[in-house]
Structure formats: C-alpha cells, structure tokens
CSV table of C-alpha atoms and ligand atoms in Angstrom, one decimal:
chain,number,residue,atom,x,y,z
A,1,MET,CA,99.8,89.2,68.2
A,2,ILE,CA,101.6,86.6,70.4
A,3,SER,CA,104.9,85.0,69.4
A,4,LYS,CA,105.8,81.8,71.2
A,5,ALA,CA,108.9,79.6,71.1
A,6,SER,CA,110.6,77.0,73.2
A,7,ALA,CA,114.1,75.6,73.5
A,8,PRO,CA,115.5,72.6,75.3
A,9,GLY,CA,118.1,72.5,78.1
A,10,LYS,CA,121.4,70.7,77.7
A,11,ILE,CA,123.8,68.3,79.3
A,12,ILE,CA,127.5,67.8,78.6
A,13,LEU,CA,127.8,64.1,78.0
A,14,PHE,CA,131.6,64.0,77.7
A,15,GLY,CA,134.6,66.4,77.7
A,16,GLU,CA,133.8,69.3,80.0
A,17,HIS,CA,136.9,71.2,81.1
A,18,PHE,CA,139.2,69.4,78.6
A,19,VAL,CA,137.2,71.3,75.9
A,20,VAL,CA,138.7,74.5,77.2
A,21,TYR,CA,142.1,73.2,76.0
A,22,GLY,CA,141.0,72.2,72.6
A,23,VAL,CA,139.7,68.6,73.2
A,24,LYS,CA,136.3,67.8,71.7
A,25,ALA,CA,133.3,67.6,73.9
A,26,ILE,CA,129.9,66.0,73.3
A,27,LEU,CA,126.7,67.9,74.3
A,28,ALA,CA,123.1,66.8,74.0
A,29,SER,CA,119.8,68.6,74.5
A,30,VAL,CA,117.3,67.2,76.9
A,31,ASP,CA,113.5,67.2,76.9
A,32,LYS,CA,113.1,69.8,79.6
A,33,ARG,CA,112.2,73.2,78.0
A,34,ILE,CA,112.0,76.9,78.5
A,35,THR,CA,109.0,78.4,76.7
A,36,VAL,CA,108.9,82.1,76.0
A,37,THR,CA,105.8,84.0,75.0
A,38,SER,CA,106.0,87.7,73.8
A,39,LYS,CA,103.6,90.3,72.8
A,40,LYS,CA,103.9,94.0,71.7
A,41,THR,CA,102.4,96.6,74.1
A,42,ASP,CA,101.5,100.2,73.5
A,43,GLU,CA,103.3,101.3,76.6
A,44,LYS,CA,107.0,102.0,76.1
A,45,LYS,CA,108.0,99.3,78.6
A,46,ILE,CA,109.9,96.0,78.7
A,47,ILE,CA,108.1,93.7,81.1
A,48,ILE,CA,109.7,90.3,81.9
A,49,ASP,CA,107.8,87.8,83.9
A,50,SER,CA,110.1,84.8,85.0
A,51,LEU,CA,111.0,82.8,88.0
A,52,PHE,CA,113.1,85.9,88.9
A,53,GLY,CA,109.9,87.8,89.5
A,54,ASN,CA,107.9,90.3,87.4
A,55,GLN,CA,110.3,93.0,86.3
A,56,ASN,CA,109.3,96.2,84.6
A,57,TYR,CA,111.7,98.6,82.8
A,58,SER,CA,111.4,101.6,80.5
A,59,SER,CA,112.2,100.6,76.9
A,60,ASP,CA,115.1,103.1,77.1
A,61,ALA,CA,116.6,101.6,80.3
A,62,ASP,CA,120.3,101.1,80.2
A,63,ILE,CA,121.1,97.4,79.9
A,64,GLU,CA,123.5,97.5,82.9
A,65,SER,CA,120.7,98.7,85.2
A,66,ILE,CA,118.8,95.5,84.5
A,67,LYS,CA,118.9,92.5,86.9
A,68,PRO,CA,121.7,90.2,85.5
A,69,GLU,CA,119.5,87.1,85.4
A,70,ILE,CA,117.3,88.8,82.8
A,71,GLN,CA,119.8,91.1,81.1
A,72,PRO,CA,120.0,88.9,77.9
A,73,ILE,CA,116.3,88.9,77.5
A,74,ALA,CA,116.1,92.7,77.9
A,75,TYR,CA,119.0,93.0,75.5
A,76,LEU,CA,117.0,91.1,72.9
A,77,ALA,CA,113.8,93.2,73.5
A,78,LYS,CA,115.8,96.5,73.2
A,79,LYS,CA,117.6,95.2,70.1
A,80,MET,CA,114.3,94.4,68.3
A,81,ILE,CA,112.6,97.7,69.5
A,82,ASN,CA,115.5,99.7,68.1
A,83,LYS,CA,115.9,97.7,64.8
A,84,PHE,CA,112.2,98.0,63.9
A,85,ASP,CA,111.7,101.5,65.4
A,86,TRP,CA,108.9,100.1,67.5
A,87,THR,CA,107.3,103.0,69.4
A,88,GLY,CA,105.6,100.7,72.1
A,89,GLY,CA,107.1,98.1,74.4
A,90,ILE,CA,107.3,94.3,74.7
A,91,GLN,CA,105.9,92.0,77.4
A,92,ILE,CA,107.7,88.7,77.8
A,93,LYS,CA,106.7,85.6,79.8
A,94,ILE,CA,109.3,82.9,80.5
A,95,ASP,CA,108.1,79.4,81.7
A,96,SER,CA,110.9,77.1,82.7
A,97,GLN,CA,111.1,73.4,83.4
A,98,LEU,CA,114.9,73.9,84.1
A,99,PRO,CA,116.4,74.9,87.4
A,100,PRO,CA,118.8,77.8,87.1
A,101,GLY,CA,122.5,77.6,88.1
A,102,VAL,CA,123.0,73.8,88.0
A,103,GLY,CA,124.6,73.4,84.5
A,104,LEU,CA,121.5,72.3,82.6
A,105,GLY,CA,121.6,75.2,80.1
A,106,SER,CA,118.8,77.3,81.6
A,107,SER,CA,120.5,80.5,80.5
A,108,SER,CA,121.3,79.3,76.9
A,109,SER,CA,117.8,77.8,76.5
A,110,SER,CA,116.1,81.0,77.6
A,111,CYS,CA,118.3,83.0,75.2
A,112,VAL,CA,117.4,80.8,72.3
A,113,ALA,CA,113.7,80.7,73.0
A,114,SER,CA,113.6,84.4,73.7
A,115,ALA,CA,115.6,85.3,70.6
A,116,ALA,CA,113.0,83.3,68.5
A,117,SER,CA,110.0,84.6,70.4
A,118,ILE,CA,110.9,88.3,70.5
A,119,SER,CA,112.3,88.6,67.0
A,120,GLY,CA,109.2,86.6,65.8
A,121,LEU,CA,107.1,89.6,66.8
A,122,PHE,CA,108.7,91.5,63.9
A,123,GLU,CA,110.0,89.0,61.3
A,124,GLU,CA,110.7,85.3,60.6
A,125,ARG,CA,114.3,84.3,60.8
A,126,PRO,CA,116.2,81.0,60.1
A,127,ARG,CA,117.5,79.0,63.0
A,128,GLU,CA,121.1,80.1,62.2
A,129,ASP,CA,120.2,83.8,62.8
A,130,ILE,CA,118.3,83.0,66.0
A,131,LEU,CA,121.4,81.2,67.2
A,132,GLU,CA,123.6,84.2,66.5
A,133,LEU,CA,121.1,86.5,68.3
A,134,ALA,CA,121.0,84.2,71.3
A,135,ILE,CA,124.8,84.0,71.6
A,136,ASP,CA,125.0,87.8,71.4
A,137,ALA,CA,122.4,88.0,74.2
A,138,GLU,CA,124.2,85.5,76.4
A,139,ARG,CA,127.4,87.4,76.0
A,140,THR,CA,125.8,90.3,78.0
A,141,ILE,CA,126.3,88.1,81.1
A,142,PHE,CA,128.9,85.4,80.0
A,143,PRO,CA,131.3,87.3,77.7
A,144,GLN,CA,133.5,84.1,77.4
A,145,THR,CA,130.7,81.8,76.3
A,146,SER,CA,131.9,79.4,73.5
A,147,GLY,CA,128.4,79.3,72.1
A,148,ALA,CA,128.3,75.5,72.4
A,149,ASP,CA,125.3,75.5,74.8
A,150,CYS,CA,123.2,77.9,72.6
A,151,THR,CA,124.1,75.7,69.6
A,152,VAL,CA,122.8,72.5,71.0
A,153,CYS,CA,119.7,74.2,72.4
A,154,THR,CA,118.9,75.6,68.9
A,155,PHE,CA,119.5,72.5,66.8
A,156,GLY,CA,118.8,69.7,69.4
A,157,GLY,CA,120.1,66.2,69.4
A,158,ILE,CA,123.8,65.4,70.1
A,159,ILE,CA,126.6,67.6,68.9
A,160,GLU,CA,130.4,67.3,68.9
A,161,TYR,CA,132.0,70.6,69.8
A,162,GLN,CA,135.5,71.8,69.5
A,163,LYS,CA,136.7,75.3,70.5
A,164,ASP,CA,137.2,77.6,67.5
A,165,LYS,CA,135.8,75.0,65.1
A,166,ASP,CA,132.3,74.6,63.7
A,167,TYR,CA,130.1,72.2,65.7
A,168,GLU,CA,129.2,68.8,64.1
A,169,LYS,CA,126.0,67.0,64.6
A,170,ILE,CA,126.4,63.3,65.7
A,171,ASN,CA,124.0,61.2,63.9
A,172,ALA,CA,122.8,59.0,66.7
A,173,LYS,CA,119.5,58.4,68.4
A,174,PRO,CA,120.4,56.4,71.6
A,175,ASP,CA,117.3,55.4,73.5
A,176,PHE,CA,118.6,55.4,77.0
A,177,GLU,CA,116.7,57.1,79.8
A,178,LEU,CA,118.6,59.9,81.7
A,179,VAL,CA,118.4,60.5,85.4
A,180,ILE,CA,119.7,63.9,86.3
A,181,LEU,CA,120.6,64.2,90.0
A,182,ASN,CA,120.9,67.6,91.6
A,183,SER,CA,123.7,67.8,94.2
A,184,ASP,CA,121.9,70.8,95.6
A,185,THR,CA,125.0,73.0,95.4
A,186,ILE,CA,125.1,75.9,92.9
A,187,HIS,CA,128.4,76.0,91.1
A,188,SER,CA,130.4,78.8,89.6
A,189,THR,CA,131.7,77.8,86.2
A,190,ASP,CA,134.3,80.6,86.2
A,191,LYS,CA,135.7,79.5,89.5
A,192,MET,CA,136.0,75.8,88.5
A,193,VAL,CA,137.6,76.7,85.1
A,194,SER,CA,140.2,78.8,87.0
A,195,GLN,CA,140.8,76.0,89.4
A,196,VAL,CA,141.5,73.6,86.5
A,197,ARG,CA,143.8,76.1,85.0
A,198,GLU,CA,145.8,76.1,88.2
A,199,PHE,CA,145.9,72.3,88.2
A,200,LYS,CA,147.1,72.3,84.6
A,201,ASN,CA,149.9,74.8,85.4
A,202,THR,CA,151.1,72.8,88.4
A,203,ASN,CA,150.8,69.4,86.7
A,204,PRO,CA,151.4,70.0,83.0
A,205,GLU,CA,152.4,66.5,82.0
A,206,MET,CA,149.6,64.8,83.9
A,207,PHE,CA,147.1,67.2,82.4
A,208,LEU,CA,148.4,66.6,78.9
A,209,LYS,CA,148.1,62.8,79.4
A,210,LEU,CA,144.5,63.3,80.6
A,211,CYS,CA,143.7,65.4,77.5
A,212,GLU,CA,145.0,62.6,75.3
A,213,LYS,CA,143.0,60.1,77.2
A,214,GLU,CA,139.9,62.3,76.9
A,215,THR,CA,140.4,62.6,73.1
A,216,ASN,CA,140.4,58.8,72.8
A,217,LEU,CA,137.4,58.5,75.0
A,218,ILE,CA,135.4,61.0,72.9
A,219,GLU,CA,136.0,58.8,69.8
A,220,LYS,CA,134.9,55.7,71.7
A,221,ALA,CA,131.9,57.6,73.0
A,222,LYS,CA,130.8,58.7,69.5
A,223,GLN,CA,130.9,55.0,68.4
A,224,ALA,CA,129.0,53.8,71.4
A,225,LEU,CA,126.3,56.5,70.9
A,226,ARG,CA,125.9,55.6,67.2
A,227,ASN,CA,125.6,51.9,68.2
A,228,ASN,CA,123.0,52.8,70.8
A,229,ASP,CA,125.2,50.7,73.2
A,230,SER,CA,124.0,52.0,76.6
A,231,ALA,CA,126.2,49.6,78.6
A,232,ASN,CA,129.3,50.9,76.8
A,233,ILE,CA,128.2,54.5,77.1
A,234,GLY,CA,127.8,54.0,80.8
A,235,ARG,CA,131.3,52.5,81.1
A,236,ILE,CA,132.7,55.5,79.2
A,237,MET,CA,130.9,57.9,81.5
A,238,LYS,CA,132.5,56.3,84.5
A,239,GLU,CA,135.9,56.6,82.8
A,240,ASN,CA,135.3,60.3,82.1
A,241,GLN,CA,134.2,60.8,85.7
A,242,SER,CA,137.6,59.4,86.9
A,243,TYR,CA,139.4,62.0,84.7
A,244,LEU,CA,137.3,64.8,86.2
A,245,GLU,CA,138.1,63.5,89.7
A,246,GLU,CA,141.8,63.6,88.8
A,247,ILE,CA,141.6,67.3,87.8
A,248,GLY,CA,139.8,68.1,91.1
A,249,VAL,CA,136.4,69.2,89.9
A,250,SER,CA,134.5,66.5,91.7
A,251,ASN,CA,134.1,66.5,95.5
A,252,GLN,CA,133.0,64.1,98.2
A,253,ASN,CA,129.3,64.9,97.8
A,254,LEU,CA,129.4,64.5,94.0
A,255,GLN,CA,131.4,61.3,94.4
A,256,ASN,CA,128.9,59.8,96.9
A,257,ILE,CA,126.1,60.5,94.5
A,258,VAL,CA,128.0,59.1,91.5
A,259,GLU,CA,128.9,55.9,93.4
A,260,PHE,CA,125.3,55.4,94.5
A,261,ALA,CA,124.0,56.0,91.0
A,262,ASN,CA,126.7,53.7,89.5
A,263,SER,CA,125.5,50.9,91.6
A,264,LYS,CA,122.0,51.2,90.1
A,265,THR,CA,122.6,52.3,86.5
A,266,PHE,CA,124.9,51.8,83.4
A,267,GLY,CA,127.1,54.7,84.5
A,268,SER,CA,127.2,58.2,85.9
A,269,LYS,CA,129.3,61.3,85.8
A,270,LEU,CA,129.1,64.9,86.8
A,271,THR,CA,128.0,67.2,84.0
A,272,GLY,CA,129.3,70.7,83.4
A,273,ALA,CA,131.8,72.6,85.6
A,274,GLY,CA,131.5,70.4,88.7
A,275,GLY,CA,132.1,71.6,92.3
A,276,GLY,CA,128.3,71.2,92.6
A,277,GLY,CA,125.6,71.2,89.9
A,278,CYS,CA,124.3,67.9,88.5
A,279,ILE,CA,125.2,64.3,87.9
A,280,ILE,CA,123.9,62.4,84.9
A,281,SER,CA,123.2,58.7,84.9
A,282,ILE,CA,121.9,56.5,82.2
A,283,THR,CA,119.6,53.5,82.4
A,284,ASN,CA,117.1,51.7,80.2
A,285,LYS,CA,113.3,52.0,80.3
A,286,ASN,CA,112.7,48.7,82.1
A,287,ASP,CA,114.9,49.6,85.0
A,288,LEU,CA,113.8,53.2,85.4
A,289,LYS,CA,111.1,52.7,87.9
A,290,THR,CA,113.2,50.6,90.3
A,291,ILE,CA,116.1,53.0,90.0
A,292,THR,CA,114.1,56.1,90.7
A,293,GLU,CA,112.5,54.3,93.7
A,294,SER,CA,115.9,53.7,95.1
A,295,PHE,CA,116.8,57.4,94.5
A,296,ASP,CA,113.6,58.3,96.3
A,297,ARG,CA,114.5,56.1,99.3
A,298,ALA,CA,118.0,57.7,99.4
A,299,LYS,CA,116.2,61.1,99.3
A,300,TYR,CA,118.1,62.4,96.2
A,301,LYS,CA,116.7,65.2,94.2
A,302,TYR,CA,116.5,64.1,90.6
A,303,TRP,CA,114.6,64.4,87.3
A,304,THR,CA,114.1,61.8,84.6
A,305,ALA,CA,114.7,63.0,81.1
A,306,LYS,CA,115.3,61.8,77.5
A,307,LEU,CA,117.4,63.3,74.9
A,308,ASP,CA,115.6,65.9,72.8
A,309,PHE,CA,115.9,65.8,69.0
A,310,ASP,CA,113.8,68.9,68.1
A,311,GLY,CA,115.8,71.8,69.4
A,312,LEU,CA,114.1,75.2,69.0
A,313,ILE,CA,110.4,75.0,68.3
A,314,VAL,CA,108.6,78.1,67.1
A,315,GLU,CA,104.8,77.8,67.5
B,401,PMV,O1,128.5,73.9,84.1
B,401,PMV,P1,128.4,74.6,82.7
B,401,PMV,O2,127.2,74.1,82.0
B,401,PMV,O3,128.5,76.0,82.8
B,401,PMV,O4,129.5,74.0,81.8
B,401,PMV,C1,130.9,74.4,81.9
B,401,PMV,C2,131.7,73.6,80.9
B,401,PMV,C3,133.2,73.9,81.0
B,401,PMV,O5,133.8,73.0,80.1
B,401,PMV,C4,133.7,73.6,82.4
B,401,PMV,C5,133.6,75.3,80.6
B,401,PMV,C6,133.4,75.7,79.2
B,401,PMV,O6,133.4,76.9,78.9
B,401,PMV,O7,133.3,74.8,78.3
C-alpha cells in the first residue's frame, strides 16, 4: 500500500518580526508543493529519499543521530511505527518544488505532507490531527516554532495569525500573480529574530511606534485583500517593507531587488526573517510576461506563483 499527500509552501504577506511581539501577521500558502509518498516495508528500516540524499536508518535509531534536515520526518515514521507496533519499516519519498532555507515554508510543508502520508499508512485522521502531528515533528528542529507556518500549509488560503491566539482564516481570494525573487542568500531566522530583539531593546519607543503602525497596516491589508485591490495591496507591501528596513532586517542586496521589483510591479517586500531569503512582488496576469522578461534581463532568480486555496491534499 502507498500513501501519498502534498502540502503547499507559504509566504508571510505582512507582519513578520512584529508578530513575535504580539502584532498580527498575515500568511498565505502558495501553489508550490511538497509531495510525500510512503509505503510500509518488511525490513525494520526508515528510508528517506529527499533532496538531502537517500538516507537509511534502523527503525530503532535514536532521533538525535539522524541528519537534522530529515529529523522531523524520521520522528513521524518512528512515532507511527511505535504507536501501531509495526514490525517492519517505512520508506518515504519527498518531492519538492520548494527550495530549502529561503523562508518559503519548505520545512513546514514537508512536515504537514509527511504527517498525512506516513500516518495514512495506518489510519485516516482529520486535518486538525495532522496539523498537531506536523507541529510536533517540526519542533524536533525548531523548538520555538509558533505553528503558524504548519497551520497555513495545512489549511491553505490566507490566514491571520497572532501569537498565543487561534489563527483565523481571511475570507479573500485575491487574484494577483506573485513573483518570488530569491536573493540567493540563505538566512538564519534565529539570528534575525535576536537582531530585532536588540534593536527593540535599544530603541524601545521607536519599536513600539512601529508595532502600532504595523497593527494599523494589517487592518488595511485585510480590507485590501478582501476587496481584491492589488494596487492597494502593493502600496501596503511597500509600506511594510519600509518598517522592516527601519528595524534593520533588510540589507542593500534585498533593497536593490525590492526597488527594481517596485518599478515593475504593484509592490514588493521581503518575506520572512530577512537578512537574505526571498522578496515577494505582486502583479496582474496581463503584465506578468513583460515583468518576468525584465527580471530575466536583470538576471534575477525568481518563480512565479499563485496563492493556494487547497492546503493539504491527501491522494
Ligand atoms: O523566514 P521564516 O519563514 O522563518 O519566517 C520568520 C518569521 C519571523 O516573524 C521573523 C519569526 C517568527 O517566528 O514569526
């Protein structure tokens, strides 16, 4: 028996970093997926075939001895083997359309798809349970994860997220086209979060003001998304980018890309922790070809994408 599931990647549309201090953030899933196919094997092995190579472990292997990039997946396999007293092993294949380490949710998406695929070998579970499993798995490598990324990868669409509160789905289906530009620098979320904490500690009043501004911006963003008003969403993205520049998570390379993209699209901003990673830009269908041609000429690395409204798909 084969069990197959896929989950989308994600972007942070608005509110990264400020969300750490209680401001709301808006996340959306994108139509670039990770697909996980699992099957039971007679041999007591956990075999994981992914872009990190073909890894082969004994089913009893200690989770800490497993390559960090695939620890969450091995954790899920071991959990199911133990829960169902399965005497054999599990073979898992991960196919990804998402590059790792650039803030597009590759880790969360693989946790969600793996949770559904691996648990699906033994039982059917509702999406809420899959999400819980996926967050547990992701905590093996990101103990501080808020769970926001796994949530949006499970349910799809656009969500509003606030720390220590339940997420809320934003009922909007904006039809803009996304261009995701890769700055070609891998970023460290932990490092950038610590850098912002330092900024906040040395500039408490300025930081508080920016949190207030971000809170207002999020409300405007929700309205613009509901109204499918791409020009306005673009303006709000530019405004959000300026706050991210003020707290020091942008850099010259990111700013150059943002400026170039702004001159061609409705608006752009970095997405995620900053310091590297990706920039998102929005445009409409008619202009997409001309815009991507200009990105090609400027030799930028980019993907075009749309928002995803399916979330987890179990085949
Ligand atoms: O770059 P990512 O996808 O890891 O996003 C980090 C988002 C932050 O707001 C900077 C941190 C967080 O935990 O919310």
